[in-house]
């Protein structure tokens, strides 16, 4: 599996900013991690993607900067459209939706740019949002999204024919979205791949697959091996794994537990929370302050079972008790993908975009609210070293036979 780290951790909304972050962060990260070449999972805001798509000169500038710092690109993150480091992002990250033409145009621009940046012989991947936030979402929206993905399939097929480069799209399920879980995204995609669908609504699984964000997977309380089997049994592939860990609280009644998790409340990003009941159901809350009962007129989660919080914790960081990180879910998920058909072709992208909003005291995070550049470089390089040691150091397991029955995820979100 090709390893990279996602540059959506760095604020950059124009091409000069993207090129500057390669020099300020990515090059030093490569050196600190002890790597001859480093993969970067670029985040290109829509304005930058469209500029690069229409300018061979600008793409040459970007390629030169990548080469100067010995960086390679085989995956892009096209989930945030723009403004990912605004003071408040929250639900804005899900716009535009896949029912809007701007989303398709953005992803197609990213695909053409990526095809021009790929190393020889490498396939590319692009992660994208799971259609939209769950509401408002109508049947008409769903039909528009279906047609958009059918168009995307055809355009990617033509891109491969004209350039010889394969680029695949990875739909990333996320708690609270239309496609909330792995089960949701598999059901939606697999139902639209059959010959009974007209060409303008048929999705090609050769070019459209799944992005397995292991923080999102953990928050949903899914079984990692079962989730991967569900994907492959449906004739789909895991195109990309976003290596990430969620925040976990095993017992909310433990002294100091609510205060400890409350330190992770912040205003920029949405931090969905799920609670596992003794009956195996999963209770949902759309943001951490709501789950804690801080929001007016909205009750919090009961806190009778363990919580998992959509807050990306640095991979090598071990939170102090009573908090923990879902690192084992990450390890089990990567092992399952590596054993699956096409698993070795999946891209592994470390995606801890939350460094700047971590509570004070986490190594690499802010001090007195200010992010230290050297600390961030050290933190990201430590994550990459951790990933190489704990996720990729063992020989890849033999490919699964596909005869093991798939298990259900047991989600009631």
XYZ file of C-alpha atoms in Angstrom:
413
model
C 0.000 0.000 0.000
C 1.278 3.471 -0.901
C 1.480 5.703 2.191
C 0.934 9.463 2.298
C -0.326 12.175 4.607
C -3.207 14.479 3.740
C -2.384 18.160 3.331
C -5.853 19.347 4.352
C -4.171 19.876 7.737
C -2.517 22.975 6.229
C -4.509 26.130 5.425
C -4.040 27.081 1.764
C -6.727 28.462 -0.534
C -4.596 29.427 -3.566
C -1.852 27.842 -5.639
C 0.940 29.885 -4.062
C -0.223 28.684 -0.661
C -0.298 25.051 -1.768
C 3.241 25.309 -3.164
C 4.444 27.120 -0.042
C 3.101 24.411 2.270
C 5.187 21.826 0.415
C 8.329 23.751 1.364
C 7.252 24.724 4.897
C 5.750 21.413 5.950
C 5.822 18.477 3.535
C 9.527 18.606 2.704
C 10.545 18.910 6.372
C 8.088 16.106 7.275
C 9.779 13.843 4.723
C 13.182 14.587 6.202
C 12.007 14.148 9.797
C 10.336 10.834 8.911
C 13.564 9.587 7.323
C 12.006 8.961 3.905
C 13.696 9.268 0.515
C 10.317 10.086 -1.041
C 7.096 11.083 0.710
C 3.559 10.689 -0.569
C 1.312 13.692 -0.069
C -2.442 13.404 -0.347
C -3.080 16.871 -1.685
C -6.139 18.863 -0.797
C -6.812 21.249 -3.677
C -9.606 23.729 -2.967
C -11.989 24.073 -5.898
C -10.503 27.374 -7.067
C -7.015 25.835 -7.173
C -8.211 22.632 -8.848
C -9.938 24.552 -11.640
C -6.895 26.784 -12.140
C -4.555 23.800 -12.411
C -6.983 22.020 -14.731
C -6.844 24.870 -17.233
C -3.149 25.785 -16.961
C -0.342 23.459 -18.038
C 2.108 26.105 -16.806
C 0.656 26.013 -13.289
C 0.685 22.222 -13.233
C 4.355 22.367 -14.234
C 5.006 24.734 -11.304
C 3.349 22.306 -8.931
C 5.207 19.306 -10.364
C 8.504 21.176 -9.996
C 7.769 21.986 -6.349
C 6.871 18.362 -5.648
C 10.064 17.151 -7.292
C 12.188 19.726 -5.452
C 11.057 18.361 -2.093
C 10.978 14.705 -3.242
C 7.228 14.367 -2.891
C 4.810 12.221 -4.870
C 1.062 12.509 -5.377
C -1.130 9.482 -5.940
C -4.244 10.584 -4.040
C -6.280 13.761 -3.569
C -8.821 14.725 -0.940
C -11.771 16.350 -2.703
C -14.161 16.248 0.264
C -13.830 19.899 1.394
C -14.691 22.229 -1.485
C -13.007 25.233 0.091
C -12.700 27.250 3.286
C -11.635 24.240 5.333
C -9.754 26.406 7.833
C -12.341 29.119 8.317
C -13.106 30.041 11.915
C -16.316 27.989 11.692
C -16.714 25.152 9.159
C -19.212 22.689 10.678
C -21.956 21.739 8.140
C -20.471 23.937 5.396
C -17.971 21.153 4.611
C -20.784 19.169 2.959
C -21.542 21.838 0.337
C -21.906 21.736 -2.567
C -23.636 18.361 -2.546
C -23.540 15.655 -5.193
C -26.938 16.925 -6.374
C -25.217 20.146 -7.531
C -23.200 20.397 -10.740
C -20.390 22.274 -8.972
C -19.445 19.121 -7.051
C -19.102 17.019 -10.208
C -17.121 19.762 -11.977
C -14.758 20.015 -9.008
C -14.064 16.281 -8.833
C -13.565 16.047 -12.598
C -11.053 18.913 -12.443
C -9.241 17.103 -9.630
C -9.198 13.891 -11.676
C -7.634 15.565 -14.700
C -5.037 17.314 -12.540
C -4.194 14.091 -10.699
C -3.781 12.190 -13.952
C -1.103 14.726 -14.912
C 0.673 14.510 -11.537
C 0.742 10.725 -11.084
C 4.080 8.899 -11.102
C 4.508 6.571 -14.057
C 2.633 3.307 -13.618
C 0.613 4.464 -10.592
C -3.157 4.645 -10.370
C -4.767 7.593 -8.611
C -7.537 7.957 -6.059
C -9.762 10.845 -4.997
C -11.915 10.764 -1.862
C -15.246 12.579 -1.862
C -18.201 13.229 0.399
C -21.079 10.725 0.851
C -23.568 12.722 -1.251
C -24.525 15.327 1.368
C -25.482 15.945 4.959
C -28.603 13.874 5.602
C -31.069 16.770 5.408
C -32.393 18.238 3.301
C -32.090 15.378 0.811
C -34.884 14.461 -1.587
C -35.553 11.775 -4.183
C -34.842 14.369 -6.841
C -31.466 15.075 -5.207
C -30.710 11.371 -5.128
C -31.512 11.038 -8.818
C -29.244 13.988 -9.659
C -26.441 12.398 -7.622
C -26.929 9.079 -9.404
C -26.637 10.794 -12.795
C -23.563 12.709 -11.601
C -21.754 9.518 -10.621
C -22.751 7.879 -13.917
C -21.282 10.867 -15.770
C -18.199 10.683 -13.567
C -17.754 6.995 -14.416
C -17.886 7.732 -18.132
C -15.476 10.674 -17.839
C -12.948 8.635 -15.854
C -13.132 5.868 -18.441
C -12.411 8.422 -21.171
C -9.605 9.938 -19.082
C -7.936 6.540 -18.877
C -8.356 6.006 -22.611
C -6.860 9.392 -23.505
C -4.017 9.542 -20.950
C -3.302 5.935 -19.997
C -3.793 6.956 -16.341
C -6.380 5.330 -14.072
C -8.089 7.557 -11.518
C -10.716 6.148 -9.147
C -13.166 7.946 -6.879
C -13.603 6.812 -3.282
C -16.915 7.675 -1.607
C -16.315 8.283 2.092
C -19.181 7.401 4.481
C -19.434 9.756 7.436
C -21.732 9.830 10.488
C -24.721 12.099 9.945
C -24.536 12.118 6.151
C -26.902 10.593 3.599
C -24.461 7.687 3.412
C -23.729 7.422 7.120
C -22.039 4.009 7.333
C -20.165 1.533 5.168
C -23.416 -0.388 4.811
C -25.105 2.746 3.448
C -22.457 3.534 0.838
C -22.203 -0.088 -0.287
C -25.971 -0.397 -0.658
C -26.220 2.869 -2.593
C -23.372 2.150 -4.995
C -24.022 -1.570 -5.543
C -27.689 -0.943 -6.335
C -26.665 1.308 -9.249
C -24.061 -0.861 -10.972
C -26.308 -3.428 -12.653
C -27.188 -3.674 -16.351
C -30.801 -2.850 -15.572
C -29.790 0.762 -15.041
C -29.786 3.041 -18.114
C -26.391 4.375 -19.120
C -27.074 7.856 -17.718
C -27.680 6.364 -14.268
C -25.275 3.401 -14.175
C -22.209 3.613 -11.938
C -19.088 1.713 -12.970
C -17.472 -0.073 -9.975
C -14.171 -0.129 -11.844
C -13.921 3.622 -11.255
C -16.152 4.290 -8.233
C -15.450 2.598 -4.904
C -15.183 3.239 -1.187
C -12.960 5.382 1.020
C -12.624 3.727 4.409
C -12.013 6.478 6.950
C -11.119 4.473 10.034
C -12.174 7.250 12.426
C -15.659 7.286 10.877
C -15.689 3.485 10.899
C -14.860 3.420 14.607
C -17.461 6.064 15.475
C -20.142 3.889 13.841
C -19.076 0.951 16.092
C -18.695 -1.204 12.970
C -16.657 -4.393 12.822
C -13.671 -3.558 10.575
C -13.281 -6.997 8.983
C -17.035 -7.282 8.447
C -17.171 -3.847 6.835
C -14.402 -4.724 4.382
C -16.095 -8.031 3.519
C -19.358 -6.181 2.892
C -17.570 -3.925 0.396
C -15.829 -6.703 -1.510
C -18.820 -9.081 -1.438
C -20.822 -6.354 -3.205
C -18.303 -6.295 -6.049
C -16.779 -3.001 -4.931
C -13.239 -2.173 -3.903
C -11.664 -0.183 -1.108
C -9.967 2.474 -3.191
C -8.521 4.441 -0.293
C -8.040 4.133 3.458
C -7.870 7.316 5.495
C -5.768 6.305 8.475
C -7.336 8.028 11.443
C -8.330 7.323 15.036
C -11.392 8.522 16.917
C -11.609 9.689 20.510
C -13.167 7.102 22.832
C -14.652 7.299 26.323
C -15.364 3.848 27.745
C -17.239 4.973 30.871
C -18.854 8.398 31.140
C -19.576 7.810 34.822
C -15.876 7.627 35.671
C -14.715 10.674 37.630
C -13.474 13.393 35.309
C -14.651 11.675 32.127
C -17.060 14.389 31.003
C -14.570 17.121 31.801
C -11.830 15.275 29.898
C -13.879 14.803 26.738
C -15.284 18.312 27.094
C -11.782 19.699 26.508
C -12.204 18.616 22.861
C -15.205 20.871 22.261
C -14.246 23.509 19.675
C -16.081 25.694 17.169
C -14.458 24.926 13.797
C -15.357 21.334 12.921
C -18.308 19.043 13.505
C -17.549 16.264 16.019
C -20.329 13.696 15.749
C -20.766 11.365 18.728
C -22.143 7.837 18.914
C -23.026 5.858 22.048
C -23.278 2.057 22.130
C -26.100 0.773 24.313
C -26.144 -2.491 26.233
C -28.656 -3.789 23.673
C -26.205 -3.147 20.830
C -27.998 -0.097 19.430
C -26.087 3.029 18.467
C -27.404 6.386 19.652
C -26.450 9.462 17.669
C -25.615 13.081 18.368
C -24.516 15.535 15.694
C -21.822 17.357 17.700
C -19.871 16.935 20.909
C -21.354 19.904 22.801
C -24.833 18.596 21.948
C -23.914 15.108 23.185
C -22.662 16.609 26.448
C -25.919 18.518 26.914
C -24.394 21.958 26.441
C -26.830 22.959 23.676
C -30.013 24.803 24.621
C -33.261 22.838 24.416
C -31.527 19.700 23.137
C -30.911 16.768 25.488
C -27.509 15.148 25.460
C -26.745 11.465 25.079
C -27.518 9.407 28.209
C -23.915 8.371 28.789
C -24.813 4.862 29.924
C -22.549 3.213 27.317
C -19.211 3.974 25.678
C -18.845 6.998 23.423
C -16.850 7.431 20.259
C -16.260 10.953 19.001
C -15.471 12.083 15.461
C -12.319 13.911 16.489
C -9.228 12.725 14.602
C -6.581 11.888 17.213
C -2.919 11.761 16.056
C -2.115 8.131 15.302
C 0.781 7.858 17.733
C -0.941 9.760 20.546
C -2.259 7.867 23.566
C -4.803 10.053 25.365
C -4.646 10.052 29.138
C -7.275 7.974 30.954
C -10.230 8.015 31.072
C -9.936 8.823 27.352
C -8.558 6.505 24.672
C -8.126 6.349 20.892
C -9.601 3.758 18.523
C -6.189 2.704 17.241
C -7.106 -0.986 17.201
C -9.973 -0.301 14.790
C -7.459 1.374 12.483
C -5.048 -1.560 12.677
C -7.778 -4.157 12.139
C -9.249 -2.226 9.212
C -5.920 -1.888 7.409
C -5.175 -5.583 7.969
C -8.580 -6.495 6.512
C -8.070 -4.261 3.470
C -4.601 -5.678 2.835
C -6.107 -9.183 2.832
C -8.950 -8.206 0.474
C -8.972 -8.331 -3.328
C -7.109 -5.278 -4.683
C -6.110 -4.442 -1.100
C -2.492 -3.793 -1.996
C -3.686 -1.226 -4.553
C -5.569 0.825 -1.950
C -3.934 4.082 -0.923
C -3.219 4.685 2.767
C -3.486 8.383 3.631
C -2.877 9.646 7.167
C -5.622 12.223 7.733
C -5.294 14.045 11.031
C -6.593 17.472 10.046
C -7.371 18.457 13.650
C -3.879 19.414 14.867
C -4.746 23.119 15.119
C -7.854 22.478 17.263
C -6.377 19.919 19.661
C -6.503 20.881 23.335
C -3.328 22.394 24.702
C -0.931 19.741 25.943
C -1.087 17.280 23.044
C 2.365 17.005 21.466
C 2.379 18.786 18.096
C -0.820 20.652 18.872
C -1.201 24.338 19.728
C 0.324 25.990 22.765
C -1.801 28.769 24.257
C -3.908 28.576 21.097
C -0.966 29.044 18.706
C 0.148 26.265 16.332
C 3.913 25.707 16.304
C 5.257 24.828 12.829
C 8.146 22.731 14.117
C 5.815 20.874 16.456
C 3.415 20.135 13.615
C 6.224 18.781 11.424
C 7.398 16.588 14.289
C 3.870 15.367 14.942
C 3.065 14.438 11.339
C 6.411 12.707 10.878
C 5.784 10.732 14.081
C 2.420 9.626 12.666
C 4.084 8.432 9.468
C 6.719 6.490 11.381
C 3.961 4.943 13.493
C 1.972 3.987 10.380
C 4.977 2.346 8.722
C 5.748 0.354 11.860
C 2.250 -0.670 12.952
C 0.298 -0.810 9.688
C 2.756 -1.747 6.951
C 5.801 -3.426 8.507
C 4.393 -6.968 8.413
C 4.187 -8.860 5.113
C 0.815 -8.410 3.464
C -1.540 -11.252 4.432
C -2.804 -13.679 1.840
C -5.805 -12.439 -0.079
C -9.106 -13.454 1.437
C -10.925 -16.221 -0.385
C -14.232 -14.394 -0.238
C -16.002 -17.434 1.181
C -16.330 -16.083 4.723
C -19.880 -14.924 5.365
C -20.215 -11.171 5.762
C -21.335 -9.886 9.133
C -23.734 -7.054 9.757
C -22.573 -3.822 11.307
C -25.442 -3.498 13.793
C -25.861 0.252 13.264
C -28.862 2.190 14.459
C -27.778 5.738 13.907
